[in-house]
CSV table of C-alpha atoms in Angstrom, one decimal:
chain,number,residue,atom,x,y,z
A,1,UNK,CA,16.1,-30.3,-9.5
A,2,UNK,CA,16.4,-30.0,-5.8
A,3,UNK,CA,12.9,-29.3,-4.2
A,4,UNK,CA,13.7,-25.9,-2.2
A,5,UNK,CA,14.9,-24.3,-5.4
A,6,UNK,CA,11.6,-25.6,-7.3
A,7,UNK,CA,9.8,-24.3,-4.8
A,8,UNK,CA,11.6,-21.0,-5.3
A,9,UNK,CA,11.0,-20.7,-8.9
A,10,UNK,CA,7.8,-21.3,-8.3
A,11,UNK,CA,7.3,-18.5,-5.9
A,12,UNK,CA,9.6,-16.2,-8.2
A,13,UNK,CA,7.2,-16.5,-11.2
A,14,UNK,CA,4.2,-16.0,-9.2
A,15,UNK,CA,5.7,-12.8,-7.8
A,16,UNK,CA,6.3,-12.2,-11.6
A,17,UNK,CA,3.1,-12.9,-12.8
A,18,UNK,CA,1.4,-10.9,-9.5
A,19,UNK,CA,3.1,-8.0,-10.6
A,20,UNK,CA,2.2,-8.0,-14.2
A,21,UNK,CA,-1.4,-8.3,-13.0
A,22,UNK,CA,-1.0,-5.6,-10.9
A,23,UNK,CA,0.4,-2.9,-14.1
A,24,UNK,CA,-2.7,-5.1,-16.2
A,25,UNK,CA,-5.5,-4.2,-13.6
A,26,UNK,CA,-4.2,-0.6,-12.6
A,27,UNK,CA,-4.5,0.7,-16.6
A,28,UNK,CA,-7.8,-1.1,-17.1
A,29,UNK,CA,-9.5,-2.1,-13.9
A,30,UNK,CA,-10.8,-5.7,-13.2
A,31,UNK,CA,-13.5,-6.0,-15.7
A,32,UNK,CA,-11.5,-4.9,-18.9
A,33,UNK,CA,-8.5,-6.8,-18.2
A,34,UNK,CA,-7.5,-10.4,-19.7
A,35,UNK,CA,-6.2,-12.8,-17.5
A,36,UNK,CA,-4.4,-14.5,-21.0
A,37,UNK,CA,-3.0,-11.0,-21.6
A,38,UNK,CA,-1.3,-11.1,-18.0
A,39,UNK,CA,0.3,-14.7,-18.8
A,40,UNK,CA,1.5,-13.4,-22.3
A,41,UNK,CA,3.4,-10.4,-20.8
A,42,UNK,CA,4.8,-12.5,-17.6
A,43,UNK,CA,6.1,-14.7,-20.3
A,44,UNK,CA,4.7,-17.7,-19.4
A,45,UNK,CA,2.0,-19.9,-21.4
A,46,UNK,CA,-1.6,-19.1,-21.3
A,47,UNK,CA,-2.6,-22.4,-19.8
A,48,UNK,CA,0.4,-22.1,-17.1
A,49,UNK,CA,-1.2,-19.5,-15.3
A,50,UNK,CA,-4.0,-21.4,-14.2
A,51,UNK,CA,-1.7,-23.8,-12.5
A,52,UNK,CA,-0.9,-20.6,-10.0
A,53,UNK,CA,-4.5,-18.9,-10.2
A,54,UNK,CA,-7.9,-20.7,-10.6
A,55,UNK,CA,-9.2,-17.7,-12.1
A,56,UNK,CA,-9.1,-14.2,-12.6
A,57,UNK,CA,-10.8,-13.4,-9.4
A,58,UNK,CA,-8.6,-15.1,-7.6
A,59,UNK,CA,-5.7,-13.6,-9.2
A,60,UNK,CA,-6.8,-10.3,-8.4
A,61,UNK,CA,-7.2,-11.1,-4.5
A,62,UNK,CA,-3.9,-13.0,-4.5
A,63,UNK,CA,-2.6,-9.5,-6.2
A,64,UNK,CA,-4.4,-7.5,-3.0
A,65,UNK,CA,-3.0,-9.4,-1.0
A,66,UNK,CA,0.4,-9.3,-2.1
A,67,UNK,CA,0.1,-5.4,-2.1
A,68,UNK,CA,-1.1,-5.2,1.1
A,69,UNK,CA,1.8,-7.5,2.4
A,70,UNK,CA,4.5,-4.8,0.9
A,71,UNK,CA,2.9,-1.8,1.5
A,72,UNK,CA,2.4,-2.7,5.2
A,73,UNK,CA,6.2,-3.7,5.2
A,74,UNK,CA,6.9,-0.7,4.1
A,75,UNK,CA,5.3,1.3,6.5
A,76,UNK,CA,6.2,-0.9,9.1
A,77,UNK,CA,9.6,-0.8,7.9
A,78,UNK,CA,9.0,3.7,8.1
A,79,UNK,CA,7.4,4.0,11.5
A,80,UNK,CA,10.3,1.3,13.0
A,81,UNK,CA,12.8,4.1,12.6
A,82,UNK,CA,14.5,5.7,15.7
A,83,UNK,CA,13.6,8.9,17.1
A,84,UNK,CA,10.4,11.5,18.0
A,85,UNK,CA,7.0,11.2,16.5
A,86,UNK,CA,7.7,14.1,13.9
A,87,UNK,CA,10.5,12.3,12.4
A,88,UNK,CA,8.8,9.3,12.5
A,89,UNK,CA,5.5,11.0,10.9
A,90,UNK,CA,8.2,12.5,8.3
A,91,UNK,CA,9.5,9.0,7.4
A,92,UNK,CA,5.3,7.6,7.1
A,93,UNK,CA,5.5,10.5,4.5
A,94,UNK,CA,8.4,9.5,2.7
A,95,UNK,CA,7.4,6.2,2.5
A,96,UNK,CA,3.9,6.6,1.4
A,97,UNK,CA,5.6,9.2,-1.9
A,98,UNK,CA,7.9,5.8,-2.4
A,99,UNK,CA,5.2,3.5,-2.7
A,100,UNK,CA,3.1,6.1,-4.9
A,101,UNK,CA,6.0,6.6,-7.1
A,102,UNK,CA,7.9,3.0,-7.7
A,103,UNK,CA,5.2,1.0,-6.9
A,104,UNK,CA,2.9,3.2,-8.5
A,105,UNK,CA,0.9,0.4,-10.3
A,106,UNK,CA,0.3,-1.4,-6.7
A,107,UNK,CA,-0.9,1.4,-5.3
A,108,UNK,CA,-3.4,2.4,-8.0
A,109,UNK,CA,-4.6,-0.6,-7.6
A,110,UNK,CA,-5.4,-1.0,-4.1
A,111,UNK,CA,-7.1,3.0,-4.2
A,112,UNK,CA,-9.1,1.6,-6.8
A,113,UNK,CA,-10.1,-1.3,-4.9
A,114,UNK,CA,-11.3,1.2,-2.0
A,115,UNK,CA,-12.8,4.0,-4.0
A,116,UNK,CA,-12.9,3.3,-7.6
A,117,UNK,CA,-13.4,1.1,-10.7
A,118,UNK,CA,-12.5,-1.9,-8.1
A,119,UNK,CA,-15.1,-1.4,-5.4
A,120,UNK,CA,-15.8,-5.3,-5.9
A,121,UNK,CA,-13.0,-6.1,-3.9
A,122,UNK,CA,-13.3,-3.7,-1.1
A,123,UNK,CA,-13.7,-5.9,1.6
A,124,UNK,CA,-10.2,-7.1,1.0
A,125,UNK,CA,-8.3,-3.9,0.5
A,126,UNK,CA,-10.5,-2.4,4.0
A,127,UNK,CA,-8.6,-5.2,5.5
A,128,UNK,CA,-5.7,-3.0,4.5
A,129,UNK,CA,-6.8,0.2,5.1
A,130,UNK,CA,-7.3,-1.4,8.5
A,131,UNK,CA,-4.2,-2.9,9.3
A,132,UNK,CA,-2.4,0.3,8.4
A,133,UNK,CA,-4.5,2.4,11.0
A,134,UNK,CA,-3.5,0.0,13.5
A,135,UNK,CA,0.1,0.2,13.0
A,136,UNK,CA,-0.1,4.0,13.1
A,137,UNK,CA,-2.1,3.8,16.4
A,138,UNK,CA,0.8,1.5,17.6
A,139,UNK,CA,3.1,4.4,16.9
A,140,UNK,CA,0.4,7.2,18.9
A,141,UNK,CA,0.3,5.1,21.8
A,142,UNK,CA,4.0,4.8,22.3
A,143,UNK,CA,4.4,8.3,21.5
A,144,UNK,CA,1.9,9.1,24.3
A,145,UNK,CA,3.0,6.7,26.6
A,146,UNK,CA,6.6,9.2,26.4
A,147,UNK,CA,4.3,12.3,26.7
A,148,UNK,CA,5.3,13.6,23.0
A,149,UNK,CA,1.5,14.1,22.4
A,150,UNK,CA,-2.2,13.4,24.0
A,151,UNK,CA,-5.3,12.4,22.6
A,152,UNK,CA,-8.5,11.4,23.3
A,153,UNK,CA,-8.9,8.5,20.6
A,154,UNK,CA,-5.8,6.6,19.4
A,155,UNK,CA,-7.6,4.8,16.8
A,156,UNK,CA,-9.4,7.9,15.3
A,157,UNK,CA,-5.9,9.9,15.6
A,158,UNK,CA,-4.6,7.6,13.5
A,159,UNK,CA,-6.8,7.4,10.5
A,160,UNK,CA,-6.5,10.8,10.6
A,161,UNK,CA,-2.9,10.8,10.1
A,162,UNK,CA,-2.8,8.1,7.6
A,163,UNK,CA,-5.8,10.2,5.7
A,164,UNK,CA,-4.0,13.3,5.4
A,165,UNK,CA,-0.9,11.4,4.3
A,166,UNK,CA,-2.6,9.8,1.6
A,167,UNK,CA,-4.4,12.1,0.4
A,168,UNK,CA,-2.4,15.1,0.2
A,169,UNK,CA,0.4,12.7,-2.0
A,170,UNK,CA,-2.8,11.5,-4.1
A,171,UNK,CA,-4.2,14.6,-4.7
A,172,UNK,CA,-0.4,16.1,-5.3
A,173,UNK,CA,0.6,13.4,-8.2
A,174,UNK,CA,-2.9,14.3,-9.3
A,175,UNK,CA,-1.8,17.9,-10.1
A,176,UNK,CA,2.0,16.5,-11.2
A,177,UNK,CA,4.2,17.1,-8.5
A,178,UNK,CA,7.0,14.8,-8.9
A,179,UNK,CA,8.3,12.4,-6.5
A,180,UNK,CA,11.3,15.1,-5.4
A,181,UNK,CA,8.9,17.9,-4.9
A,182,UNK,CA,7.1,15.7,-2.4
A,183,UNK,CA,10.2,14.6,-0.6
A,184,UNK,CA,10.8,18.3,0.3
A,185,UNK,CA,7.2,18.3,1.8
A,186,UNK,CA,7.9,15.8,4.1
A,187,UNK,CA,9.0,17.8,6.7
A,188,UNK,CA,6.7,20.3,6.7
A,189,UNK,CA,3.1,17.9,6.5
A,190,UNK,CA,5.1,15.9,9.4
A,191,UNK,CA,5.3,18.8,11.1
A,192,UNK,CA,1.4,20.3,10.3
A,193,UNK,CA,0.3,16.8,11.5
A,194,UNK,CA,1.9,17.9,15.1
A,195,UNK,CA,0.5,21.2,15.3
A,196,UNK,CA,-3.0,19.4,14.9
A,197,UNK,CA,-1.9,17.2,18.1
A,198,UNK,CA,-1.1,20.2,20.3
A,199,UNK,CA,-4.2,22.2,18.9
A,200,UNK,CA,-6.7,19.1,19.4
A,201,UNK,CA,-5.8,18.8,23.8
């Protein structure tokens, strides 16, 4: 078998396994969950998955960080779109209500890493947390550089924008609004979050 496509099995079935790790630690957190458990439900032997993971520590950082990689795409991928900062904002939204709702195991995960029964690994998912802020203040500065808004801190602006994304789809699946009710909010929260620019000069 040709090398490259060895290599890309390989890569496929750690993907695999990282994603059956993540369903594993999001319904019982790091402690309770068994790394042979994770091998038996990616379909691979129990012994195999120490040839991609050492341990389960390890798996569960490799898992982080494989979230972190996505979720940043993602956003990336939202705040890359063409036109103002609201419709921008508006797609941030959107994206964060996708990765809530189809990648809802991932990120369970990573707000348990940050707040809950996963705290041990919060120095990794900050790392996250921060990245994300930065990308947002990317967006801010641009947007201020055009004169769509102004603000004294770019950084602080923009962990408040991510927070009251977040949050306000967290606390929403919380009380069971579903994934369509939250795509009609998108407009509006885009547009609250511009109303706090203005009011904040």
């Amino acid at each position: 078998m040709p090398k490259i496509v060895d290599e890309q099995m390989r890569e496929a079935t750690r993907q695999h396994i990282l994603h059956e790790a993540a369903k594993e630690f999001a319904r019982l957190g790091f402690d309770q969950a068994n790394i042979n458990l994770i091998a038996e439900k990616a379909g691979i032997g129990k012994g195999t998955i120490y040839l991609y993971f050492e341990n389960k520590r390890e798996l569960f950082l490799a898992m982080l960080r494989f979230i972190a990689q996505s979720q940043l795409a993602a956003i990336r991928g939202a705040l890359a779109q063409h036109g103002n900062l609201q419709m921008r904002l508006e797609q941030l939204f959107l994206a964060f209500v996708r990765l809530a709702e189809k990648e809802s195991d991932s990120f369970n995960v990573y707000m348990s890493a940050l707040y809950g029964v996963n705290r041990a690994f919060r120095t990794e998912a900050t790392k996250l947390l921060r990245d994300y802020v930065a990308v947002i203040a990317l967006v801010l500065e641009e947007a201020q550089v055009r004169g769509e808004i102004r603000v004294r801190n770019i950084d602080t602006t923009a962990l408040m924008v991510l927070s009251l994304t977040e949050s306000f789809i967290l606390s929403a699946r919380v009380l069971g609004q579903s994934e369509q009710t939250l795509v009609t909010q998108a407009s509006q929260t885009a547009q609250f979050i511009m109303q706090g620019f203005v009011a904040s000069v």
